[in-house]
């Protein structure tokens, strides 16, 4: 397993991180989830990402059970706060001091650990002063409940404002967790250059575009039974944007490029995001242990300039790059 620094910090993490969004506590039965985590550990993955909102806190509980008995010093455990959890009361979401302080304790209890390595703001909170949020995070760090802080899906100007406060408060803001793949490149124009300047690393999610970059979805054909596109618990909504024939046709055209590189399509997709020097890790998910084994083979792969250019030629016209598509919801959107 390739090991990288998280941003400019001294924290070392596995280049492939294991995440349990849309799987643990929802799509995947607990025994299968535990098997996937065991396989991740066997493959050298040490970095595990979750969030309190995943399966309404159940995902944290499953991950905590899966990691129980492992040497804590040999793991990097990440979680997040922002989205509504519990009964959805008026303080059960956002980045207020109250919600952060209560949420970190709940997360630690469910994960069965005294601290998390990285505590992340799952989105930007437009209704809470950033100073309040950053001070609360700083206090979480000083209390020893988190070692580093990060964010997820923040814009360049939001990252810059948070980094200035983090410097004043003398706490390590080290990461951003955005969506990033061959098809979805909205962080490249603004977020990545700003992050390089600030010493912030990307821990990217959906590197295989919700499974589309595996090539299993074929143009002109219905999604395979049992795939994420047929899932009624949220998976179908997330993958639907890519289920267009022009996109699916281009993905099929990537197959000879992957074959020439000695990779599967999924491995090519994960390796592609890891070529970006601002990416510290790519998060993979799995419903079966063999998927973990397949995807970790992308770690340490170097794609040459010709291969990268060939990918760009194939996907020209279907890649999304608009930085304005990085956005955090307003409270009315969060609460529906």
mmCIF file of C-alpha atoms in Angstrom:
data_model
loop_
_atom_site.group_PDB
_atom_site.id
_atom_site.type_symbol
_atom_site.label_atom_id
_atom_site.label_comp_id
_atom_site.label_asym_id
_atom_site.label_seq_id
_atom_site.Cartn_x
_atom_site.Cartn_y
_atom_site.Cartn_z
ATOM 1 C CA UNK A 1 0.000 0.000 0.000
ATOM 2 C CA UNK A 2 1.269 3.439 -0.918
ATOM 3 C CA UNK A 3 1.434 5.854 2.024
ATOM 4 C CA UNK A 4 1.064 9.621 1.591
ATOM 5 C CA UNK A 5 1.054 12.693 3.815
ATOM 6 C CA UNK A 6 -2.323 14.311 4.409
ATOM 7 C CA UNK A 7 -1.771 17.729 2.899
ATOM 8 C CA UNK A 8 1.267 19.480 4.338
ATOM 9 C CA UNK A 9 0.762 17.805 7.722
ATOM 10 C CA UNK A 10 2.879 15.063 9.244
ATOM 11 C CA UNK A 11 -0.086 12.664 9.314
ATOM 12 C CA UNK A 12 0.580 9.686 7.052
ATOM 13 C CA UNK A 13 -2.388 7.875 5.545
ATOM 14 C CA UNK A 14 -2.983 5.067 3.065
ATOM 15 C CA UNK A 15 -3.438 6.315 -0.499
ATOM 16 C CA UNK A 16 -6.546 4.148 -0.671
ATOM 17 C CA UNK A 17 -8.967 4.900 2.151
ATOM 18 C CA UNK A 18 -11.982 2.766 2.971
ATOM 19 C CA UNK A 19 -15.300 4.611 3.261
ATOM 20 C CA UNK A 20 -18.733 3.364 4.290
ATOM 21 C CA UNK A 21 -21.154 5.868 2.784
ATOM 22 C CA UNK A 22 -24.226 4.093 1.309
ATOM 23 C CA UNK A 23 -23.017 0.708 2.519
ATOM 24 C CA UNK A 24 -22.605 0.020 6.234
ATOM 25 C CA UNK A 25 -25.874 0.104 8.100
ATOM 26 C CA UNK A 26 -27.913 0.463 4.903
ATOM 27 C CA UNK A 27 -27.129 -1.364 1.633
ATOM 28 C CA UNK A 28 -24.831 -4.027 3.074
ATOM 29 C CA UNK A 29 -25.638 -6.523 5.819
ATOM 30 C CA UNK A 30 -23.443 -6.157 8.882
ATOM 31 C CA UNK A 31 -21.502 -9.390 8.406
ATOM 32 C CA UNK A 32 -20.636 -8.413 4.822
ATOM 33 C CA UNK A 33 -19.585 -4.961 6.024
ATOM 34 C CA UNK A 34 -17.309 -6.489 8.656
ATOM 35 C CA UNK A 35 -15.785 -8.766 6.013
ATOM 36 C CA UNK A 36 -15.043 -5.773 3.775
ATOM 37 C CA UNK A 37 -13.269 -3.936 6.592
ATOM 38 C CA UNK A 38 -11.233 -7.039 7.442
ATOM 39 C CA UNK A 39 -10.232 -7.304 3.790
ATOM 40 C CA UNK A 40 -9.264 -3.628 3.733
ATOM 41 C CA UNK A 41 -7.000 -4.189 6.713
ATOM 42 C CA UNK A 42 -5.481 -7.262 5.075
ATOM 43 C CA UNK A 43 -4.754 -5.219 1.946
ATOM 44 C CA UNK A 44 -2.844 -2.598 3.947
ATOM 45 C CA UNK A 45 -5.535 0.072 4.193
ATOM 46 C CA UNK A 46 -5.107 1.971 7.448
ATOM 47 C CA UNK A 47 -7.387 4.962 6.755
ATOM 48 C CA UNK A 48 -11.140 4.643 7.352
ATOM 49 C CA UNK A 49 -13.666 7.371 6.591
ATOM 50 C CA UNK A 50 -17.228 7.640 7.840
ATOM 51 C CA UNK A 51 -19.736 10.275 9.029
ATOM 52 C CA UNK A 52 -22.409 10.580 11.672
ATOM 53 C CA UNK A 53 -25.105 11.011 9.008
ATOM 54 C CA UNK A 54 -24.327 7.773 7.170
ATOM 55 C CA UNK A 55 -27.283 5.462 7.823
ATOM 56 C CA UNK A 56 -28.264 7.976 10.532
ATOM 57 C CA UNK A 57 -25.262 7.074 12.764
ATOM 58 C CA UNK A 58 -25.434 3.297 12.151
ATOM 59 C CA UNK A 59 -22.402 3.364 9.826
ATOM 60 C CA UNK A 60 -20.175 4.686 12.604
ATOM 61 C CA UNK A 61 -21.367 1.910 14.894
ATOM 62 C CA UNK A 62 -20.624 -0.786 12.315
ATOM 63 C CA UNK A 63 -17.161 0.648 11.609
ATOM 64 C CA UNK A 64 -16.384 0.821 15.316
ATOM 65 C CA UNK A 65 -17.336 -2.826 15.704
ATOM 66 C CA UNK A 66 -15.252 -3.796 12.661
ATOM 67 C CA UNK A 67 -12.142 -2.051 13.974
ATOM 68 C CA UNK A 68 -12.510 -3.228 17.572
ATOM 69 C CA UNK A 69 -9.363 -4.991 18.739
ATOM 70 C CA UNK A 70 -7.136 -3.397 16.103
ATOM 71 C CA UNK A 71 -4.080 -1.444 17.253
ATOM 72 C CA UNK A 72 -5.473 2.100 17.455
ATOM 73 C CA UNK A 73 -2.097 3.722 16.753
ATOM 74 C CA UNK A 74 -1.971 1.880 13.433
ATOM 75 C CA UNK A 75 -5.259 3.334 12.175
ATOM 76 C CA UNK A 76 -6.413 6.713 10.906
ATOM 77 C CA UNK A 77 -10.128 7.142 11.598
ATOM 78 C CA UNK A 78 -12.014 10.040 9.995
ATOM 79 C CA UNK A 79 -15.572 11.173 10.615
ATOM 80 C CA UNK A 80 -17.730 14.227 9.883
ATOM 81 C CA UNK A 81 -20.413 16.545 11.213
ATOM 82 C CA UNK A 82 -23.047 18.782 9.581
ATOM 83 C CA UNK A 83 -26.051 16.884 8.229
ATOM 84 C CA UNK A 84 -29.121 16.139 10.377
ATOM 85 C CA UNK A 85 -28.913 13.126 12.677
ATOM 86 C CA UNK A 86 -31.211 11.656 15.296
ATOM 87 C CA UNK A 87 -34.782 12.958 15.320
ATOM 88 C CA UNK A 88 -33.838 16.018 13.280
ATOM 89 C CA UNK A 89 -34.466 18.700 15.871
ATOM 90 C CA UNK A 90 -33.543 22.321 15.246
ATOM 91 C CA UNK A 91 -30.028 21.870 16.692
ATOM 92 C CA UNK A 92 -29.445 18.425 15.192
ATOM 93 C CA UNK A 93 -27.593 19.737 12.160
ATOM 94 C CA UNK A 94 -25.145 22.402 11.023
ATOM 95 C CA UNK A 95 -21.846 23.629 12.433
ATOM 96 C CA UNK A 96 -22.946 25.481 15.541
ATOM 97 C CA UNK A 97 -20.835 25.051 18.657
ATOM 98 C CA UNK A 98 -23.664 23.077 20.267
ATOM 99 C CA UNK A 99 -24.007 20.619 17.405
ATOM 100 C CA UNK A 100 -20.259 20.101 16.991
ATOM 101 C CA UNK A 101 -19.619 19.518 20.687
ATOM 102 C CA UNK A 102 -22.503 17.077 21.037
ATOM 103 C CA UNK A 103 -21.758 15.320 17.752
ATOM 104 C CA UNK A 104 -18.100 14.580 18.441
ATOM 105 C CA UNK A 105 -19.011 12.807 21.669
ATOM 106 C CA UNK A 106 -21.647 10.733 19.878
ATOM 107 C CA UNK A 107 -19.234 9.809 17.114
ATOM 108 C CA UNK A 108 -16.513 8.750 19.544
ATOM 109 C CA UNK A 109 -18.975 6.612 21.478
ATOM 110 C CA UNK A 110 -20.222 4.854 18.356
ATOM 111 C CA UNK A 111 -16.724 4.364 16.944
ATOM 112 C CA UNK A 112 -15.446 3.012 20.246
ATOM 113 C CA UNK A 113 -12.417 5.292 20.361
ATOM 114 C CA UNK A 114 -11.146 8.147 22.531
ATOM 115 C CA UNK A 115 -10.287 10.312 19.527
ATOM 116 C CA UNK A 116 -10.555 10.543 15.762
ATOM 117 C CA UNK A 117 -7.554 11.400 13.647
ATOM 118 C CA UNK A 118 -9.552 13.791 11.463
ATOM 119 C CA UNK A 119 -12.828 15.578 12.252
ATOM 120 C CA UNK A 120 -14.422 17.139 9.180
ATOM 121 C CA UNK A 121 -17.075 19.762 8.484
ATOM 122 C CA UNK A 122 -19.264 17.802 6.095
ATOM 123 C CA UNK A 123 -20.418 20.977 4.318
ATOM 124 C CA UNK A 124 -20.079 24.738 4.819
ATOM 125 C CA UNK A 125 -22.706 26.219 7.154
ATOM 126 C CA UNK A 126 -24.085 29.476 5.747
ATOM 127 C CA UNK A 127 -26.161 30.138 8.882
ATOM 128 C CA UNK A 128 -23.395 29.862 11.509
ATOM 129 C CA UNK A 129 -20.502 32.344 11.799
ATOM 130 C CA UNK A 130 -17.317 30.692 10.575
ATOM 131 C CA UNK A 131 -15.528 32.021 13.675
ATOM 132 C CA UNK A 132 -17.908 30.033 15.898
ATOM 133 C CA UNK A 133 -17.379 26.868 13.893
ATOM 134 C CA UNK A 134 -13.605 27.117 13.822
ATOM 135 C CA UNK A 135 -13.362 27.893 17.536
ATOM 136 C CA UNK A 136 -15.510 24.843 18.311
ATOM 137 C CA UNK A 137 -13.254 22.667 16.148
ATOM 138 C CA UNK A 138 -10.202 24.134 17.856
ATOM 139 C CA UNK A 139 -11.659 23.232 21.238
ATOM 140 C CA UNK A 140 -12.361 19.679 20.035
ATOM 141 C CA UNK A 141 -8.682 19.384 19.081
ATOM 142 C CA UNK A 142 -7.455 20.874 22.359
ATOM 143 C CA UNK A 143 -9.672 18.468 24.278
ATOM 144 C CA UNK A 144 -7.863 15.600 22.545
ATOM 145 C CA UNK A 145 -10.993 14.365 20.795
ATOM 146 C CA UNK A 146 -9.567 14.988 17.304
ATOM 147 C CA UNK A 147 -5.990 15.368 16.123
ATOM 148 C CA UNK A 148 -6.634 17.297 12.901
ATOM 149 C CA UNK A 149 -9.554 19.088 11.307
ATOM 150 C CA UNK A 150 -10.793 19.063 7.745
ATOM 151 C CA UNK A 151 -13.747 20.007 5.595
ATOM 152 C CA UNK A 152 -15.761 18.472 2.779
ATOM 153 C CA UNK A 153 -16.971 20.096 -0.432
ATOM 154 C CA UNK A 154 -15.873 23.616 0.494
ATOM 155 C CA UNK A 155 -15.174 26.264 -2.151
ATOM 156 C CA UNK A 156 -11.812 27.930 -2.580
ATOM 157 C CA UNK A 157 -12.867 31.144 -0.827
ATOM 158 C CA UNK A 158 -14.335 29.149 2.075
ATOM 159 C CA UNK A 159 -11.119 27.174 2.440
ATOM 160 C CA UNK A 160 -9.089 30.372 2.468
ATOM 161 C CA UNK A 161 -11.233 31.977 5.179
ATOM 162 C CA UNK A 162 -11.116 28.817 7.319
ATOM 163 C CA UNK A 163 -7.357 28.477 6.904
ATOM 164 C CA UNK A 164 -6.815 32.047 8.125
ATOM 165 C CA UNK A 165 -8.830 31.358 11.267
ATOM 166 C CA UNK A 166 -7.091 28.018 11.780
ATOM 167 C CA UNK A 167 -3.731 29.789 11.739
ATOM 168 C CA UNK A 168 -4.960 32.309 14.304
ATOM 169 C CA UNK A 169 -6.313 29.519 16.505
ATOM 170 C CA UNK A 170 -3.193 27.409 15.935
ATOM 171 C CA UNK A 171 -5.053 24.260 14.930
ATOM 172 C CA UNK A 172 -4.218 21.997 11.963
ATOM 173 C CA UNK A 173 -6.698 22.383 9.097
ATOM 174 C CA UNK A 174 -5.233 19.811 6.733
ATOM 175 C CA UNK A 175 -7.829 18.419 4.333
ATOM 176 C CA UNK A 176 -10.822 18.797 2.057
ATOM 177 C CA UNK A 177 -13.033 15.906 0.978
ATOM 178 C CA UNK A 178 -14.512 16.608 -2.461
ATOM 179 C CA UNK A 179 -16.043 14.472 -5.150
ATOM 180 C CA UNK A 180 -13.413 13.897 -7.852
ATOM 181 C CA UNK A 181 -13.141 11.540 -10.797
ATOM 182 C CA UNK A 182 -12.248 11.460 -14.484
ATOM 183 C CA UNK A 183 -15.790 12.688 -15.149
ATOM 184 C CA UNK A 184 -16.208 15.181 -12.277
ATOM 185 C CA UNK A 185 -13.285 17.617 -12.138
ATOM 186 C CA UNK A 186 -14.865 20.714 -10.602
ATOM 187 C CA UNK A 187 -12.092 21.070 -7.988
ATOM 188 C CA UNK A 188 -9.346 21.521 -10.562
ATOM 189 C CA UNK A 189 -9.824 25.199 -11.557
ATOM 190 C CA UNK A 190 -9.968 26.778 -8.057
ATOM 191 C CA UNK A 191 -10.019 24.369 -5.102
ATOM 192 C CA UNK A 192 -6.835 22.477 -5.984
ATOM 193 C CA UNK A 193 -4.632 25.562 -6.601
ATOM 194 C CA UNK A 194 -5.895 27.187 -3.394
ATOM 195 C CA UNK A 195 -5.381 23.973 -1.430
ATOM 196 C CA UNK A 196 -1.812 23.601 -2.676
ATOM 197 C CA UNK A 197 -1.092 27.119 -1.476
ATOM 198 C CA UNK A 198 -2.667 26.469 1.929
ATOM 199 C CA UNK A 199 -1.158 23.014 2.521
ATOM 200 C CA UNK A 200 -4.555 21.304 2.330
ATOM 201 C CA UNK A 201 -4.762 17.827 0.800
ATOM 202 C CA UNK A 202 -7.750 16.275 -0.965
ATOM 203 C CA UNK A 203 -9.282 13.040 0.308
ATOM 204 C CA UNK A 204 -11.543 12.366 -2.643
ATOM 205 C CA UNK A 205 -14.784 10.437 -2.792
ATOM 206 C CA UNK A 206 -16.477 8.682 -5.715
ATOM 207 C CA UNK A 207 -13.303 8.153 -7.786
ATOM 208 C CA UNK A 208 -15.186 5.628 -9.933
ATOM 209 C CA UNK A 209 -18.222 7.935 -10.333
ATOM 210 C CA UNK A 210 -20.648 5.793 -8.335
ATOM 211 C CA UNK A 211 -19.544 2.707 -10.258
ATOM 212 C CA UNK A 212 -20.015 4.151 -13.746
ATOM 213 C CA UNK A 213 -16.260 4.058 -14.415
ATOM 214 C CA UNK A 214 -16.205 0.292 -13.864
ATOM 215 C CA UNK A 215 -17.874 -0.050 -17.266
ATOM 216 C CA UNK A 216 -20.730 -2.195 -15.940
ATOM 217 C CA UNK A 217 -23.387 0.250 -17.145
ATOM 218 C CA UNK A 218 -23.838 -0.119 -20.896
ATOM 219 C CA UNK A 219 -25.340 2.406 -23.321
ATOM 220 C CA UNK A 220 -28.855 1.570 -24.452
ATOM 221 C CA UNK A 221 -29.306 -1.094 -21.768
ATOM 222 C CA UNK A 222 -31.010 -1.049 -18.361
ATOM 223 C CA UNK A 223 -28.756 -1.024 -15.287
ATOM 224 C CA UNK A 224 -27.688 -4.460 -14.048
ATOM 225 C CA UNK A 225 -29.879 -5.954 -11.330
ATOM 226 C CA UNK A 226 -28.459 -5.322 -7.883
ATOM 227 C CA UNK A 227 -26.311 -2.377 -9.014
ATOM 228 C CA UNK A 228 -26.279 0.989 -7.298
ATOM 229 C CA UNK A 229 -28.475 2.413 -10.074
ATOM 230 C CA UNK A 230 -31.289 0.069 -8.986
ATOM 231 C CA UNK A 231 -30.920 0.766 -5.262
ATOM 232 C CA UNK A 232 -33.925 2.493 -3.713
ATOM 233 C CA UNK A 233 -32.083 3.709 -0.575
ATOM 234 C CA UNK A 234 -30.341 6.656 -2.255
ATOM 235 C CA UNK A 235 -27.823 5.006 -4.538
ATOM 236 C CA UNK A 236 -29.908 5.412 -7.685
ATOM 237 C CA UNK A 237 -30.236 9.162 -7.174
ATOM 238 C CA UNK A 238 -26.481 9.586 -6.943
ATOM 239 C CA UNK A 239 -25.579 7.606 -10.053
ATOM 240 C CA UNK A 240 -28.375 8.809 -12.337
ATOM 241 C CA UNK A 241 -26.459 11.868 -13.599
ATOM 242 C CA UNK A 242 -23.994 9.591 -15.406
ATOM 243 C CA UNK A 243 -26.474 7.173 -16.950
ATOM 244 C CA UNK A 244 -26.538 8.888 -20.326
ATOM 245 C CA UNK A 245 -25.585 7.075 -23.483
ATOM 246 C CA UNK A 246 -22.942 9.626 -24.520
ATOM 247 C CA UNK A 247 -21.168 9.219 -21.164
ATOM 248 C CA UNK A 248 -21.517 5.438 -21.092
ATOM 249 C CA UNK A 249 -20.201 5.126 -24.645
ATOM 250 C CA UNK A 250 -17.092 7.136 -23.734
ATOM 251 C CA UNK A 251 -16.497 4.969 -20.681
ATOM 252 C CA UNK A 252 -16.525 1.859 -22.869
ATOM 253 C CA UNK A 253 -13.897 3.552 -25.061
ATOM 254 C CA UNK A 254 -11.581 3.684 -22.040
ATOM 255 C CA UNK A 255 -11.280 -0.113 -21.970
ATOM 256 C CA UNK A 256 -8.314 -0.396 -24.374
ATOM 257 C CA UNK A 257 -6.489 2.344 -22.450
ATOM 258 C CA UNK A 258 -6.955 0.399 -19.222
ATOM 259 C CA UNK A 259 -5.864 -2.828 -20.904
ATOM 260 C CA UNK A 260 -2.707 -1.202 -22.265
ATOM 261 C CA UNK A 261 -1.913 -0.042 -18.709
ATOM 262 C CA UNK A 262 -2.538 -3.535 -17.325
ATOM 263 C CA UNK A 263 -5.501 -2.320 -15.282
ATOM 264 C CA UNK A 264 -9.227 -2.847 -15.015
ATOM 265 C CA UNK A 265 -11.441 0.166 -15.702
ATOM 266 C CA UNK A 266 -12.040 0.632 -11.969
ATOM 267 C CA UNK A 267 -8.319 0.487 -11.219
ATOM 268 C CA UNK A 268 -7.639 3.003 -13.995
ATOM 269 C CA UNK A 269 -10.214 5.366 -12.497
ATOM 270 C CA UNK A 270 -8.749 5.183 -8.998
ATOM 271 C CA UNK A 271 -5.190 5.458 -10.300
ATOM 272 C CA UNK A 272 -6.205 8.516 -12.349
ATOM 273 C CA UNK A 273 -7.283 10.559 -9.302
ATOM 274 C CA UNK A 274 -4.108 9.549 -7.456
ATOM 275 C CA UNK A 275 -1.976 11.117 -10.200
ATOM 276 C CA UNK A 276 -3.024 14.552 -8.915
ATOM 277 C CA UNK A 277 -0.295 15.627 -6.489
ATOM 278 C CA UNK A 278 -2.849 17.440 -4.313
ATOM 279 C CA UNK A 279 -4.782 14.206 -3.716
ATOM 280 C CA UNK A 280 -3.707 12.526 -0.496
ATOM 281 C CA UNK A 281 -6.103 9.581 -0.736
ATOM 282 C CA UNK A 282 -8.950 8.137 -2.780
ATOM 283 C CA UNK A 283 -11.887 6.725 -0.838
ATOM 284 C CA UNK A 284 -13.289 3.422 -2.041
ATOM 285 C CA UNK A 285 -16.416 1.665 -0.857
ATOM 286 C CA UNK A 286 -17.335 -1.977 -1.194
ATOM 287 C CA UNK A 287 -20.198 -4.380 -0.729
ATOM 288 C CA UNK A 288 -17.951 -7.428 -1.232
ATOM 289 C CA UNK A 289 -14.365 -8.085 -0.048
ATOM 290 C CA UNK A 290 -13.156 -8.832 -3.574
ATOM 291 C CA UNK A 291 -14.025 -5.270 -4.603
ATOM 292 C CA UNK A 292 -11.560 -4.023 -2.014
ATOM 293 C CA UNK A 293 -8.844 -6.308 -3.375
ATOM 294 C CA UNK A 294 -9.549 -5.097 -6.905
ATOM 295 C CA UNK A 295 -9.389 -1.395 -6.123
ATOM 296 C CA UNK A 296 -6.285 -1.367 -3.923
ATOM 297 C CA UNK A 297 -4.243 -2.464 -6.931
ATOM 298 C CA UNK A 298 -4.450 1.155 -8.120
ATOM 299 C CA UNK A 299 -2.198 2.297 -5.264
ATOM 300 C CA UNK A 300 1.268 3.209 -6.441
ATOM 301 C CA UNK A 301 0.370 3.009 -10.141
ATOM 302 C CA UNK A 302 2.005 5.698 -12.278
ATOM 303 C CA UNK A 303 0.163 6.635 -15.467
ATOM 304 C CA UNK A 304 2.387 8.150 -18.125
ATOM 305 C CA UNK A 305 1.595 11.406 -19.926
ATOM 306 C CA UNK A 306 0.424 9.585 -23.042
ATOM 307 C CA UNK A 307 -2.117 7.561 -21.058
ATOM 308 C CA UNK A 308 -3.412 10.665 -19.263
ATOM 309 C CA UNK A 309 -3.761 12.492 -22.585
ATOM 310 C CA UNK A 310 -5.575 9.531 -24.155
ATOM 311 C CA UNK A 311 -8.104 9.546 -21.296
ATOM 312 C CA UNK A 312 -8.714 13.257 -21.829
ATOM 313 C CA UNK A 313 -9.286 12.749 -25.552
ATOM 314 C CA UNK A 314 -11.838 10.003 -24.979
ATOM 315 C CA UNK A 315 -13.776 11.960 -22.344
ATOM 316 C CA UNK A 316 -13.633 15.334 -24.075
ATOM 317 C CA UNK A 317 -17.129 16.829 -24.024
ATOM 318 C CA UNK A 318 -18.542 14.827 -21.107
ATOM 319 C CA UNK A 319 -16.217 15.991 -18.308
ATOM 320 C CA UNK A 320 -17.729 18.408 -15.769
ATOM 321 C CA UNK A 321 -15.363 21.213 -14.661
ATOM 322 C CA UNK A 322 -17.553 24.131 -13.475
ATOM 323 C CA UNK A 323 -16.259 25.178 -10.002
ATOM 324 C CA UNK A 324 -19.649 26.714 -9.203
ATOM 325 C CA UNK A 325 -20.997 23.176 -8.831
ATOM 326 C CA UNK A 326 -19.159 22.893 -5.520
ATOM 327 C CA UNK A 327 -21.827 24.187 -3.174
ATOM 328 C CA UNK A 328 -23.186 23.677 0.317
ATOM 329 C CA UNK A 329 -26.911 23.709 1.025
ATOM 330 C CA UNK A 330 -28.815 26.379 2.893
ATOM 331 C CA UNK A 331 -30.698 25.381 6.043
ATOM 332 C CA UNK A 332 -34.003 25.204 4.188
ATOM 333 C CA UNK A 333 -32.477 22.654 1.817
ATOM 334 C CA UNK A 334 -30.978 20.616 4.636
ATOM 335 C CA UNK A 335 -34.311 20.353 6.403
ATOM 336 C CA UNK A 336 -36.273 19.768 3.197
#
